[in-house]
Structures are given as structure tokens and as C-alpha cells.
Amino acid sequence: MEVDRPEAGAVWARVEDGFHVGSRGGEFLGYIDRQRDGRWLACDLYSREVGLFADLTAAMEALTEVEASERSRRR
């Protein structure tokens, strides 16, 4: 049985301090931007807000889960 882990294969790059972009298999996942209050704003590949998160890791996990959900709907 294959288990689809959303974070598997995701690559994150820090473009500048407080701004990260993600991809998987060469496809853009979205971006994460640190806000003035220290929270992390995660946006999908269409720049739609996914949510605000207390830490960067939680924001990354949320974006990879959104992408995995979108991918499974396309199948």
C-alpha cells in the first residue's frame, strides 16, 4: 500500500529573508511570506491565501497538503 505524504518531494527555497517559495516535481506550490507580526502567510500557486501560521514549518505543511488535495481531485 502506498502512502501519499504531502511533504514528500517538496522543495523549499528562501528567496529573501522571510519569503519562501515551494515546488514539487518542477511545479510551483505557492509561497510563504513572514508578516510584520511574525506570523507566516501561506498562499497557493494562484496567490490565494491558505492561512496564517505561527511558524514556517506549519505554513509549509499546509501548502503541501493543499497541493496534494488539488492533485488528487485532478485524478
C-alpha positions as MATLAB code, in Angstrom:
seq = 'MEVDRPEAGAVWARVEDGFHVGSRGGEFLGYIDRQRDGRWLACDLYSREVGLFADLTAAMEALTEVEASERSRRR';
ca = [
       0.000    0.000    0.000;
       1.394    3.392   -0.988;
       1.007    6.234    1.487;
       0.942    9.706   -0.042;
       2.798   12.024    2.316;
       2.051   15.616    1.286;
       5.508   16.858    2.276;
       7.339   14.178    0.275;
       9.299   15.648   -2.595;
       8.527   19.274   -1.778;
      11.457   21.637   -2.264;
      11.527   24.991   -0.487;
      13.774   27.920   -1.369;
      14.374   31.051    0.663;
      14.222   33.849   -1.901;
      14.969   36.506    0.695;
      14.660   36.851    4.450;
      11.059   35.997    5.330;
       9.980   34.919    1.837;
       9.961   31.278    0.678;
       8.685   29.522   -2.438;
       7.873   25.847   -2.819;
       7.772   23.364   -5.664;
       7.342   19.650   -6.229;
       8.352   17.849   -9.385;
       9.079   21.183  -11.049;
       5.572   22.523  -10.343;
       5.053   25.645   -8.244;
       3.269   25.014   -4.909;
       2.990   28.572   -3.654;
       4.783   30.996   -1.402;
       5.114   31.915    2.249;
       5.674   35.457    3.468;
       6.513   36.483    7.038;
       4.178   39.234    8.245;
       5.073   42.176   10.482;
       3.517   40.423   13.483;
       5.825   37.408   12.967;
       3.185   35.048   11.600;
       3.620   33.329    8.245;
       1.119   33.927    5.421;
       0.859   30.938    3.074;
      -0.544   31.446   -0.438;
      -1.148   28.787   -3.078;
       0.048   28.818   -6.669;
      -2.779   31.207   -7.587;
      -1.863   33.621   -4.742;
      -4.988   32.588   -2.809;
      -4.481   32.788    0.942;
      -4.261   29.378    2.589;
      -3.819   30.762    6.099;
      -1.680   32.472    8.712;
       0.615   30.255   10.758;
       2.672   30.666   13.907;
       5.717   29.009   12.370;
       7.241   28.411    8.966;
       7.030   24.623    9.161;
       3.268   24.708    9.720;
       2.861   27.025    6.717;
       4.944   24.684    4.534;
       2.903   21.675    5.626;
      -0.356   23.487    4.885;
       0.723   24.379    1.346;
       1.902   20.866    0.550;
      -1.407   19.464    1.846;
      -3.399   21.905   -0.316;
      -1.381   20.892   -3.365;
      -1.819   17.175   -2.620;
      -5.565   17.686   -2.253;
      -5.752   19.561   -5.566;
      -3.684   16.859   -7.267;
      -5.943   14.044   -6.026;
      -9.041   15.870   -7.321;
      -7.492   16.100  -10.791;
      -7.003   12.306  -10.953;
];
